[in-house]
Amino acid sequence: MKKILVIGCPGAGKSTFARRLSAKTRLPLHYLDMIWHRPDKTNVGREAFVEEVNKIIKGDEWIIDGTYLHTLPLRLEHCDTVVLFDIPLELCLEGARHRIGKPREDMPWMETELDQEFYQWIVDFPKVQMPVINDLLSSYGQKRTIIRLKSREDADNLIDSM
């Protein structure tokens, strides 16, 4: 495990897990949210985002935290391990609500509310994004280690077993 993707629904616990994984493995951690979002709550352009992702994946070791389907095939080409958070929707919504009002190192601003658009993104994730993720993992799975976590306890156990 030298090039690791941590993907899944917002609020699932990806960033917390990625931080713990980075501390355990000493691999450099990159948060896609910090690349995509600007502090003023605007986004960088897709081209600039892809350029930054390309810089990261050229490295020999990394952890990349974030799903971002438009660059997932590119990242899957270069990773050796995928950790997929496939946890229940209600836990993801709870996780997103829990981080409101808390500063985070994986976002360039502090969320003050769970706005309706982001809430709907989370609600739609299992039926809109997971089928695409599963198809991509089927395509790349033979060449990658795929770890599917069904709970945060699974995530804790994985870290503890390392």
Tab-separated table of C-alpha atoms in Angstrom:
chain	number	residue	atom	x	y	z
A	1	MET	CA	0.000	0.000	0.000
A	2	LYS	CA	1.860	3.008	-1.305
A	3	LYS	CA	-0.754	4.723	-3.507
A	4	ILE	CA	-4.132	4.715	-1.800
A	5	LEU	CA	-7.518	6.165	-2.726
A	6	VAL	CA	-10.066	6.773	0.026
A	7	ILE	CA	-13.505	7.188	-1.551
A	8	GLY	CA	-17.182	7.094	-0.633
A	9	CYS	CA	-20.140	9.241	0.326
A	10	PRO	CA	-19.644	12.618	2.027
A	11	GLY	CA	-19.979	12.271	5.784
A	12	ALA	CA	-18.884	8.617	5.750
A	13	GLY	CA	-15.663	9.274	7.671
A	14	LYS	CA	-13.186	9.243	4.780
A	15	SER	CA	-11.101	12.200	5.911
A	16	THR	CA	-10.858	11.041	9.511
A	17	PHE	CA	-9.802	7.607	8.280
A	18	ALA	CA	-7.330	9.089	5.767
A	19	ARG	CA	-5.679	11.161	8.526
A	20	ARG	CA	-5.311	8.099	10.723
A	21	LEU	CA	-4.019	6.048	7.788
A	22	SER	CA	-1.478	8.734	6.931
A	23	ALA	CA	-0.295	8.894	10.545
A	24	LYS	CA	0.044	5.098	10.633
A	25	THR	CA	1.770	4.685	7.245
A	26	ARG	CA	3.579	8.046	7.063
A	27	LEU	CA	2.296	8.406	3.481
A	28	PRO	CA	1.561	11.985	2.368
A	29	LEU	CA	-2.135	12.846	2.427
A	30	HIS	CA	-3.919	14.952	-0.183
A	31	TYR	CA	-7.495	16.164	0.280
A	32	LEU	CA	-9.298	16.669	-3.033
A	33	ASP	CA	-11.732	19.066	-1.328
A	34	MET	CA	-8.793	21.369	-0.564
A	35	ILE	CA	-7.834	21.359	-4.244
A	36	TRP	CA	-11.351	21.762	-5.679
A	37	HIS	CA	-12.744	24.337	-3.236
A	38	ARG	CA	-11.420	27.833	-2.661
A	39	PRO	CA	-11.732	29.592	0.714
A	40	ASP	CA	-14.378	31.936	-0.793
A	41	LYS	CA	-16.572	28.877	-1.532
A	42	THR	CA	-15.961	28.989	-5.274
A	43	ASN	CA	-14.260	26.128	-7.133
A	44	VAL	CA	-11.171	25.921	-9.281
A	45	GLY	CA	-11.759	24.993	-12.906
A	46	ARG	CA	-11.799	21.355	-13.943
A	47	GLU	CA	-8.592	21.747	-15.930
A	48	ALA	CA	-6.703	23.184	-12.944
A	49	PHE	CA	-8.120	20.431	-10.725
A	50	VAL	CA	-6.992	17.678	-13.103
A	51	GLU	CA	-3.570	19.310	-13.360
A	52	GLU	CA	-3.161	19.172	-9.557
A	53	VAL	CA	-4.361	15.564	-9.428
A	54	ASN	CA	-1.826	14.673	-12.137
A	55	LYS	CA	0.973	16.180	-10.034
A	56	ILE	CA	-0.028	14.058	-7.047
A	57	ILE	CA	-0.353	10.748	-8.907
A	58	LYS	CA	3.118	11.127	-10.394
A	59	GLY	CA	4.504	10.682	-6.878
A	60	ASP	CA	5.760	7.359	-5.558
A	61	GLU	CA	3.610	7.392	-2.421
A	62	TRP	CA	0.338	9.073	-1.511
A	63	ILE	CA	-3.099	8.889	-0.011
A	64	ILE	CA	-5.818	10.769	-1.878
A	65	ASP	CA	-9.002	11.493	0.070
A	66	GLY	CA	-12.083	12.222	-2.042
A	67	THR	CA	-14.355	10.607	-4.580
A	68	TYR	CA	-14.673	13.166	-7.422
A	69	LEU	CA	-15.932	10.847	-10.160
A	70	HIS	CA	-14.553	12.960	-13.010
A	71	THR	CA	-10.979	12.081	-11.999
A	72	LEU	CA	-11.606	8.661	-10.474
A	73	PRO	CA	-10.562	6.674	-13.588
A	74	LEU	CA	-7.301	8.644	-13.744
A	75	ARG	CA	-6.578	7.981	-10.071
A	76	LEU	CA	-7.568	4.316	-10.378
A	77	GLU	CA	-4.977	3.940	-13.142
A	78	HIS	CA	-2.223	4.931	-10.716
A	79	CYS	CA	-3.271	3.579	-7.326
A	80	ASP	CA	-2.503	0.187	-5.816
A	81	THR	CA	-5.239	0.244	-3.144
A	82	VAL	CA	-8.783	1.598	-2.903
A	83	VAL	CA	-10.545	1.997	0.429
A	84	LEU	CA	-14.266	2.419	-0.286
A	85	PHE	CA	-16.549	3.622	2.479
A	86	ASP	CA	-19.819	1.850	1.721
A	87	ILE	CA	-21.702	2.691	4.898
A	88	PRO	CA	-25.420	3.350	5.428
A	89	LEU	CA	-26.856	6.650	4.228
A	90	GLU	CA	-28.116	7.651	7.678
A	91	LEU	CA	-24.579	7.410	9.087
A	92	CYS	CA	-23.299	9.626	6.264
A	93	LEU	CA	-25.981	12.223	6.954
A	94	GLU	CA	-25.177	12.043	10.673
A	95	GLY	CA	-21.474	12.496	9.888
A	96	ALA	CA	-22.170	15.531	7.705
A	97	ARG	CA	-24.367	17.084	10.400
A	98	HIS	CA	-21.770	16.351	13.092
A	99	ARG	CA	-19.052	18.400	11.382
A	100	ILE	CA	-21.157	21.576	11.079
A	101	GLY	CA	-19.466	24.414	12.948
A	102	LYS	CA	-16.158	22.601	13.336
A	103	PRO	CA	-12.915	23.664	11.632
A	104	ARG	CA	-11.495	20.912	9.427
A	105	GLU	CA	-8.109	20.487	7.787
A	106	ASP	CA	-9.731	18.858	4.759
A	107	MET	CA	-11.904	21.877	3.809
A	108	PRO	CA	-10.851	25.493	3.217
A	109	TRP	CA	-13.819	26.814	5.213
A	110	MET	CA	-15.952	25.860	8.176
A	111	GLU	CA	-19.419	24.653	7.281
A	112	THR	CA	-22.133	26.555	9.138
A	113	GLU	CA	-25.084	24.539	7.877
A	114	LEU	CA	-25.972	21.418	5.941
A	115	ASP	CA	-27.394	23.221	2.941
A	116	GLN	CA	-30.142	21.588	0.889
A	117	GLU	CA	-27.979	21.016	-2.204
A	118	PHE	CA	-25.269	19.194	-0.244
A	119	TYR	CA	-27.892	17.249	1.722
A	120	GLN	CA	-29.453	16.098	-1.560
A	121	TRP	CA	-26.009	15.167	-2.932
A	122	ILE	CA	-25.537	12.831	0.038
A	123	VAL	CA	-29.063	11.399	-0.243
A	124	ASP	CA	-28.564	10.721	-3.975
A	125	PHE	CA	-25.053	9.289	-3.591
A	126	PRO	CA	-26.078	5.610	-3.162
A	127	LYS	CA	-28.210	5.555	-6.302
A	128	VAL	CA	-26.310	8.044	-8.492
A	129	GLN	CA	-22.607	7.708	-7.684
A	130	MET	CA	-22.222	4.237	-6.135
A	131	PRO	CA	-23.240	2.395	-9.334
A	132	VAL	CA	-20.573	4.338	-11.256
A	133	ILE	CA	-17.991	3.648	-8.543
A	134	ASN	CA	-18.869	-0.053	-8.517
A	135	ASP	CA	-18.549	-0.246	-12.315
A	136	LEU	CA	-15.157	1.467	-12.213
A	137	LEU	CA	-13.951	-0.791	-9.415
A	138	SER	CA	-15.067	-3.824	-11.438
A	139	SER	CA	-12.925	-2.586	-14.308
A	140	TYR	CA	-9.835	-1.942	-12.187
A	141	GLY	CA	-10.392	-4.425	-9.367
A	142	GLN	CA	-8.221	-7.230	-10.709
A	143	LYS	CA	-5.197	-4.938	-10.668
A	144	ARG	CA	-5.918	-3.172	-7.353
A	145	THR	CA	-6.584	-4.127	-3.781
A	146	ILE	CA	-10.149	-3.058	-3.045
A	147	ILE	CA	-11.139	-2.727	0.616
A	148	ARG	CA	-14.861	-2.133	1.142
A	149	LEU	CA	-15.686	-0.800	4.599
A	150	LYS	CA	-19.281	-1.293	5.723
A	151	SER	CA	-18.977	0.610	9.016
A	152	ARG	CA	-16.740	3.028	10.862
A	153	GLU	CA	-15.857	0.122	13.127
A	154	ASP	CA	-14.473	-1.667	10.032
A	155	ALA	CA	-12.353	1.438	9.398
A	156	ASP	CA	-11.070	1.449	12.985
A	157	ASN	CA	-10.288	-2.257	12.795
A	158	LEU	CA	-8.355	-1.818	9.560
A	159	ILE	CA	-6.171	0.909	11.070
A	160	ASP	CA	-5.681	-1.094	14.272
A	161	SER	CA	-4.601	-4.167	12.272
A	162	MET	CA	-1.763	-2.317	10.538
